[in-house]
GROMACS .gro file of C-alpha atoms in nm:
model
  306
    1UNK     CA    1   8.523   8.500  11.309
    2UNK     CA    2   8.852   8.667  11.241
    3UNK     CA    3   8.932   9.036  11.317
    4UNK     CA    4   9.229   9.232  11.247
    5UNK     CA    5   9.243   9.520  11.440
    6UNK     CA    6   9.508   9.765  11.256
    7UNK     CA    7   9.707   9.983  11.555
    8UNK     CA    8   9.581   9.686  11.783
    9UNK     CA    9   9.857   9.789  12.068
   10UNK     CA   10   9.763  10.186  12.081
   11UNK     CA   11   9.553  10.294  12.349
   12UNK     CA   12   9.220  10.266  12.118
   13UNK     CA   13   9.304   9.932  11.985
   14UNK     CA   14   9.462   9.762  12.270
   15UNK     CA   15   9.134   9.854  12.469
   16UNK     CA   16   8.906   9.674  12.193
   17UNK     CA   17   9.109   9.393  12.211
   18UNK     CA   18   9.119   9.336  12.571
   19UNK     CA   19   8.719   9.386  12.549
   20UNK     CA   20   8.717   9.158  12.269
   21UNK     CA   21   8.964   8.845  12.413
   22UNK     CA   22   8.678   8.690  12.597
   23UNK     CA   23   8.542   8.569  12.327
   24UNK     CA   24   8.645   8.233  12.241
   25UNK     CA   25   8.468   8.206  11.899
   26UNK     CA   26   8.707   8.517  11.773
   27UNK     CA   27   9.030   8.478  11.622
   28UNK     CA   28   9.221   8.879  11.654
   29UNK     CA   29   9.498   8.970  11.479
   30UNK     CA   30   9.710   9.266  11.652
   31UNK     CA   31   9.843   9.444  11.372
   32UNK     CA   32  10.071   9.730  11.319
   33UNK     CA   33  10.409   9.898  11.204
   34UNK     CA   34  10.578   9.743  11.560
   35UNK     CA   35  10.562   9.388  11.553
   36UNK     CA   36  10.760   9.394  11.913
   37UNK     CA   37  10.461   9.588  12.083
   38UNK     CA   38  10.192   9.382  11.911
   39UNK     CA   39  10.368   9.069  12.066
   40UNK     CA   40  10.375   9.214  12.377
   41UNK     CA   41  10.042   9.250  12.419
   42UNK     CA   42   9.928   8.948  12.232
   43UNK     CA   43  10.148   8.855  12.594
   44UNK     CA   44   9.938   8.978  12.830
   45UNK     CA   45   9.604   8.856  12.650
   46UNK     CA   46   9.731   8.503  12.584
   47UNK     CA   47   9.555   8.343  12.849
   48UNK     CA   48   9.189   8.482  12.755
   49UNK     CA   49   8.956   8.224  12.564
   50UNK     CA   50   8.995   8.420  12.196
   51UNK     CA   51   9.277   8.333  11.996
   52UNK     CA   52   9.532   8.583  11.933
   53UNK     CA   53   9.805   8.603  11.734
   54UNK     CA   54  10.051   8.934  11.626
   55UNK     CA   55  10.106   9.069  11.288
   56UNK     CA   56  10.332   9.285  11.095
   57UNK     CA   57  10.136   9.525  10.895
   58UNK     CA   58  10.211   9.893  10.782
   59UNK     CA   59   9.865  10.080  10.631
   60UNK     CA   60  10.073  10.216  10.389
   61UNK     CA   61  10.281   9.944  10.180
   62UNK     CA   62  10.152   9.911   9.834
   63UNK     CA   63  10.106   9.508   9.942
   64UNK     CA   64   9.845   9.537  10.236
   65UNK     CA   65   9.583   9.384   9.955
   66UNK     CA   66   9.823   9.103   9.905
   67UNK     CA   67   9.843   9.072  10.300
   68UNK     CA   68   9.437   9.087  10.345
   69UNK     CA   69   9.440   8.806  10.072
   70UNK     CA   70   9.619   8.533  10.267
   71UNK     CA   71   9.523   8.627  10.612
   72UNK     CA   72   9.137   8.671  10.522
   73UNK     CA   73   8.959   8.817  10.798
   74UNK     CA   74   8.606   8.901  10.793
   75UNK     CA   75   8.642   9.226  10.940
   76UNK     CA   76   8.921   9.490  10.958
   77UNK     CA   77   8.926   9.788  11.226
   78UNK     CA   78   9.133  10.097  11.151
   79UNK     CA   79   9.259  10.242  11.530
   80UNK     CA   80   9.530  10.370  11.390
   81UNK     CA   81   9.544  10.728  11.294
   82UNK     CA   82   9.638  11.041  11.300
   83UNK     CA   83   9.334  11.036  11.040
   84UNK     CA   84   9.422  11.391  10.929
   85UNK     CA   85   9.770  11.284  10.821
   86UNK     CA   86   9.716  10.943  10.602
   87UNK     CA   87   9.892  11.083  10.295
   88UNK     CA   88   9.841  11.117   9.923
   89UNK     CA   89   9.649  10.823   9.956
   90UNK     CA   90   9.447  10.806  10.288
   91UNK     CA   91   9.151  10.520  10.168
   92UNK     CA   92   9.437  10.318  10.111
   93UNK     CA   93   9.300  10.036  10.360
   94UNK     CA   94   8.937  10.072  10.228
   95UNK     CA   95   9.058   9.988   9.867
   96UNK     CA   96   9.225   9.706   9.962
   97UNK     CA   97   8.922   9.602  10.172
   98UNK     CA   98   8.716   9.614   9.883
   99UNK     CA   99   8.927   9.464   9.710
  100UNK     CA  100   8.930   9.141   9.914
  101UNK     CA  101   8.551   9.212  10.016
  102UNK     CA  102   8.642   9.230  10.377
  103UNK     CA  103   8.420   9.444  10.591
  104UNK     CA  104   8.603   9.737  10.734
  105UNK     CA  105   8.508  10.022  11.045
  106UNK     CA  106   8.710  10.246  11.174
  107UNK     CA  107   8.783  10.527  11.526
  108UNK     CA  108   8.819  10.792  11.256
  109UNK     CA  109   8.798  11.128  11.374
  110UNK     CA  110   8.923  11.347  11.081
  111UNK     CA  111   8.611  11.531  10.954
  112UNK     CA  112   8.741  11.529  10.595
  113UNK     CA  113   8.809  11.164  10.606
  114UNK     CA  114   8.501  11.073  10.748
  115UNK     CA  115   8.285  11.297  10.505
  116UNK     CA  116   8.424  11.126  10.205
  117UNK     CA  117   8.376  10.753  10.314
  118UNK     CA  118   8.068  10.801  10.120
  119UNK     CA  119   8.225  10.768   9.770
  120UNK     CA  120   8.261  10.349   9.857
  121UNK     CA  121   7.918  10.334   9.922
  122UNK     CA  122   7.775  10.169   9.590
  123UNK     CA  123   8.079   9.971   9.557
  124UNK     CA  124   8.051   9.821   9.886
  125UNK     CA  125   7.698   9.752   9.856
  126UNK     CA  126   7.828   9.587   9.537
  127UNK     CA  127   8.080   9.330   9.733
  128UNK     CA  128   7.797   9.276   9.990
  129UNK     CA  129   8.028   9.448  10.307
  130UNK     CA  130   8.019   9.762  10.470
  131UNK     CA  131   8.281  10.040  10.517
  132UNK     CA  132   8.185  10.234  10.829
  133UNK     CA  133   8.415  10.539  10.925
  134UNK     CA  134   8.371  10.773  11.238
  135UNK     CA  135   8.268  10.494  11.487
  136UNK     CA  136   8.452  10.666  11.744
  137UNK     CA  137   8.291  10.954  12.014
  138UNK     CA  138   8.240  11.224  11.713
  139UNK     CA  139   8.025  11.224  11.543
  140UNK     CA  140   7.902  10.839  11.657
  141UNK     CA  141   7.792  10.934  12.031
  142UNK     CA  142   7.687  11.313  11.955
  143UNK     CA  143   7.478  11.226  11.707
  144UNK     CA  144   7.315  10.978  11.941
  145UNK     CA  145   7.278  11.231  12.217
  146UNK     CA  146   7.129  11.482  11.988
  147UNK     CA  147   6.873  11.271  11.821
  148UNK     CA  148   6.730  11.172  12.200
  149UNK     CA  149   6.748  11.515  12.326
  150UNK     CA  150   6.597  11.677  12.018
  151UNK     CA  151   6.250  11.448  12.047
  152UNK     CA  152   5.981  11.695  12.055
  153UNK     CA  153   6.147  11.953  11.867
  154UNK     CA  154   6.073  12.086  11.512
  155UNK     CA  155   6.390  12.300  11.468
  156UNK     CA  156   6.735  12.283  11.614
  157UNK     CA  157   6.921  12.585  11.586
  158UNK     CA  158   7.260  12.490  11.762
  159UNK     CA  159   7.438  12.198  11.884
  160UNK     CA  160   7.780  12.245  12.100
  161UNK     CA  161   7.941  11.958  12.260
  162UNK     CA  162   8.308  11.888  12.459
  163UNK     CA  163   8.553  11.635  12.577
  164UNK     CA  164   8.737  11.632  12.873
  165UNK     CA  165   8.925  11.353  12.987
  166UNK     CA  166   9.113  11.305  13.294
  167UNK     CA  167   9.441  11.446  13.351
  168UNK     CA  168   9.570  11.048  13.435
  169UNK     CA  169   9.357  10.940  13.089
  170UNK     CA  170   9.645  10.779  12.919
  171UNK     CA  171   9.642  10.981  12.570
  172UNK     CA  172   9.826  10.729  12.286
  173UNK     CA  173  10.045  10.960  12.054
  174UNK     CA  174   9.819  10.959  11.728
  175UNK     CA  175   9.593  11.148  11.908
  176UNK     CA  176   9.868  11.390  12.025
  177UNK     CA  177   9.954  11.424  11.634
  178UNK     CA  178   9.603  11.441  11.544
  179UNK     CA  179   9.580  11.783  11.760
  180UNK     CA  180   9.901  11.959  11.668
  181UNK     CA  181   9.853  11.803  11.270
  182UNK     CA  182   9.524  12.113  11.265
  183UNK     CA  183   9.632  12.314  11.570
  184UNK     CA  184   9.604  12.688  11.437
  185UNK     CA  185   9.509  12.532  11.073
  186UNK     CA  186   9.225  12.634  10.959
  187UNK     CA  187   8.930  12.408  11.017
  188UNK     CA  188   8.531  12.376  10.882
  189UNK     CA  189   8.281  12.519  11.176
  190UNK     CA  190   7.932  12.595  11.090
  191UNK     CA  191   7.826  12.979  11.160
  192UNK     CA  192   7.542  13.151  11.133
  193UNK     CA  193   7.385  12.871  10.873
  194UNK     CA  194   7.700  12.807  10.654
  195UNK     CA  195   8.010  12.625  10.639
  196UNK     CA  196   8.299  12.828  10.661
  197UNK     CA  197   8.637  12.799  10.922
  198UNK     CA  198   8.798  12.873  11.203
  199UNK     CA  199   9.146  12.773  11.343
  200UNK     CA  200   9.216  12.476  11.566
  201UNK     CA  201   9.239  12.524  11.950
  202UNK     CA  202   9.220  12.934  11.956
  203UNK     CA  203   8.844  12.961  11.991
  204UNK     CA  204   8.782  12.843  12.360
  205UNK     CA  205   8.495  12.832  12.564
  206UNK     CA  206   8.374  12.737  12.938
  207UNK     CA  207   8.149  12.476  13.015
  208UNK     CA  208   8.047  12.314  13.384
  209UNK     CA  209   7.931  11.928  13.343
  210UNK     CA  210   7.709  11.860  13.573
  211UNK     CA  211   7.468  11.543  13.576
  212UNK     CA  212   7.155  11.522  13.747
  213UNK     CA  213   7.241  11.326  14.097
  214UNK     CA  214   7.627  11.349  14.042
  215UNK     CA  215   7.892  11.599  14.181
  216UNK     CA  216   7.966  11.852  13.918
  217UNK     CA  217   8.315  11.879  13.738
  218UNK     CA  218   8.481  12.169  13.797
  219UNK     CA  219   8.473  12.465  13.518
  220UNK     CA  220   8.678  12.369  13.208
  221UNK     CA  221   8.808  12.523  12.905
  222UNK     CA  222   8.701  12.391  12.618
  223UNK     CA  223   8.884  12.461  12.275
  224UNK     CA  224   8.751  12.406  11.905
  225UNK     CA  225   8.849  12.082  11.756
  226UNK     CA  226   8.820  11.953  11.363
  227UNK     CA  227   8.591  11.647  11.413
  228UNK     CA  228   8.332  11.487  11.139
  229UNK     CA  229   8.050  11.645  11.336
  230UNK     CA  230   8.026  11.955  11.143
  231UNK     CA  231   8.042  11.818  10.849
  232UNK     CA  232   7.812  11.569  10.862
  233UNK     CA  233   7.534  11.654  11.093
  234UNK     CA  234   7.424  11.940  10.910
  235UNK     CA  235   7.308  11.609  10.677
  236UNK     CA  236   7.072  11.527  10.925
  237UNK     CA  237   6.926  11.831  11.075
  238UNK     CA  238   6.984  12.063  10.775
  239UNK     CA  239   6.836  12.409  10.974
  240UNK     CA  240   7.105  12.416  11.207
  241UNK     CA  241   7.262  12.737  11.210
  242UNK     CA  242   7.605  12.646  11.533
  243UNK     CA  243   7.768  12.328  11.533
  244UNK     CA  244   8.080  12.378  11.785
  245UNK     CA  245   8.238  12.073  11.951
  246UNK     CA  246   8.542  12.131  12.190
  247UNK     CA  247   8.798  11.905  12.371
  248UNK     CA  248   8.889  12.003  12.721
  249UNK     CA  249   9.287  11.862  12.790
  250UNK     CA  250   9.373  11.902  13.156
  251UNK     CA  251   9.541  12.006  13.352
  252UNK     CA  252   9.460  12.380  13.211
  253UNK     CA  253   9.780  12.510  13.224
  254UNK     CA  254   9.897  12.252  12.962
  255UNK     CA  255   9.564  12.332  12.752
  256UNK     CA  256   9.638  12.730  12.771
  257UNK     CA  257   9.965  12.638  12.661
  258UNK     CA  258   9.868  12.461  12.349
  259UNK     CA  259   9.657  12.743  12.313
  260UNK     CA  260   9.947  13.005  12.315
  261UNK     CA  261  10.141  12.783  12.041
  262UNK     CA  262   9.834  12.731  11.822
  263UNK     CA  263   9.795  13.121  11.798
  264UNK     CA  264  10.203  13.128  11.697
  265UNK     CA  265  10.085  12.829  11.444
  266UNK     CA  266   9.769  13.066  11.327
  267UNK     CA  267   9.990  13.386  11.284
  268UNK     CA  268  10.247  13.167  11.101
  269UNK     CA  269  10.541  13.242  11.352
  270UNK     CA  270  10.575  12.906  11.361
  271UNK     CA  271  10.468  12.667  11.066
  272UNK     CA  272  10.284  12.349  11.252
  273UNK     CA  273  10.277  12.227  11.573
  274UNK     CA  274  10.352  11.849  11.420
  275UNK     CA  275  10.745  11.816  11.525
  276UNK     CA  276  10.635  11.961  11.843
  277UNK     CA  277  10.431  11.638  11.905
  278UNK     CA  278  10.646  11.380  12.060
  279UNK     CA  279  10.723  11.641  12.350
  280UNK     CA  280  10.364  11.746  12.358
  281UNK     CA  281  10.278  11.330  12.450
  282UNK     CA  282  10.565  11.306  12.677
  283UNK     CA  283  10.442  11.570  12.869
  284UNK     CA  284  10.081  11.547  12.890
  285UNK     CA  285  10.161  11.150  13.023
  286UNK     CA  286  10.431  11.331  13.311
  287UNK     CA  287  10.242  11.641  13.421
  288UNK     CA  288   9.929  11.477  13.573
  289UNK     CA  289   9.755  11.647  13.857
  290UNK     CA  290   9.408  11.749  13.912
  291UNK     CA  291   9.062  11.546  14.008
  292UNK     CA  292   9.105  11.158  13.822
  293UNK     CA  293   8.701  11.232  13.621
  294UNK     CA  294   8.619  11.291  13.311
  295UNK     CA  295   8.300  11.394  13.078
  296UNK     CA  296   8.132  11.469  12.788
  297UNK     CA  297   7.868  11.694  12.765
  298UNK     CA  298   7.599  11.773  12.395
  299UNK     CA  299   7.401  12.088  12.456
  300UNK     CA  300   7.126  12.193  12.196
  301UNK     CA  301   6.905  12.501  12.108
  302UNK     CA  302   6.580  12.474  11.918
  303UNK     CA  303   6.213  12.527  11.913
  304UNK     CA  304   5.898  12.276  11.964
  305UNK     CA  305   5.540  12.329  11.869
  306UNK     CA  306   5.531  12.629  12.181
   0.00000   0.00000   0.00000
């Protein structure tokens, strides 16, 4: 089986290749804009029983079909993002995997992109493949967490969840762009029954993890993120009236930070936080301190039969 994962090197795709090498009946293609940093990991995975090879490929040439058609592989995954910033034409890939009737998935975490991966649906039941988007933590995970926890329940009423890595998480720089692309943008939420917005990282809350039989995390801050969650569970449990989900960047003084610029973003002082992003991955990866956990936490509110 052959798999190309696009943005192989980054910190998302580099980890599902490592995961992946052991395999000796795979054949993965490490793909990306930087052929020098998909050879070097192809490097460090060469002696692991999959075959590996590296390959130029940028998601947005006007020849990936014409690429897809002489490499083949029976399944492309997108880990390359910022989803939120693919262009004028961001199913670029998708087209070109239906084109070539590859199957495709991707870590996308865009809530418009994700939403509107439905419009390939009869054409890839067509080509006999399947395009899956938003295989990533939102909405894939949450939705898992909040089908098990709402057994026994005939309503939900709210759903909030959060993110918070570890301050020595590394943090690849599409996800840094990601963040500052909708950082005081307005953003979907769902309030009070409807769809309507708020603005990226200035509505924060606190939240203390704390698992049955394990040490508690210590109280984070938890800001409002734009992930496919809200705009796609509603689908499933249509009476919910709160869907929040928050990520929790430590250490806090860098989070209140990004909080302070996303209000200057929201009051247009300052037009986008996106050219502030290189400097915003540099330091997050230098200023490190804090306990090395992380966690995730989905919280629901609803009503059973009593």
């Amino acid at each position: 089986m052959k798999i190309l994962i696009l943005g192989g090197y980054g910190i998302f795709g580099s980890r599902l290749a490592r995961l992946l090498a052991n395999q000796s009946q795979l054949t993965l293609f490490i793909a990306g804009r930087s052929i020098k940093h998909a050879k070097e990991l192809c490097n460090t995975l060469h002696r692991n029983a999959a075959t590996i090879h590296s390959l130029y490929l940028d998601r947005d040439n006007s020849n990936i079909e014409t690429q897809l058609r002489l490499i083949q592989p029976d399944l492309l995954v997108d880990a390359s993002g910022p989803f939120q910033s693919y262009g004028k034409d961001p199913y670029r890939v998708i087209k070109a995997c239906l084109a070539t009737s590859i199957n495709y998935i991707d870590f996308a975490d865009g809530s418009d992109f994700v939403k509107n991966i439905s419009q390939f649906d009869t054409e890839a039941k067509a080509n006999d493949i399947y395009i899956l988007s938003g295989a990533s933590t939102c909405p894939a995970l949450t939705a898992a967490v909040v089908r098990r926890l709402a057994k026994g329940l005939t309503h939900i009423h709210s759903i909030r969840a959060g993110i918070t890595p570890s301050p020595y998480a590394d943090v690849g720089l599409n996800v840094i762009r990601a963040i500052a692309s909708y950082s005081g943008k307005q953003i979907a939420v769902m309030h009070a029954g409807r769809l309507t917005f708020s603005y990226g990282f200035t509505e924060t809350m606190r939240y203390t993890i704390c698992p049955p039989g394990h040490l508690p995390l210590s109280n984070r801050r938890f800001s409002l993120v734009d992930v496919p969650d809200i705009r796609l569970l509603p689908d499933l449990w249509s009476d919910i009236n709160t869907i929040w989900v928050g990520a929790g960047p430590m250490p806090e003084g860098l989070h209140r930070m990004l909080n302070g610029l996303a209000w200057l973003a929201r009051w247009r002082l300052i037009p986008s936080l996106t050219p502030f992003a290189k400097l915003f991955y540099k330091t997050k990866n230098i200023v490190r301190w804090g306990e090395h956990r992380g966690g995730m936490f989905v919280s629901i509110e609803g009503i059973d039969n009593h």
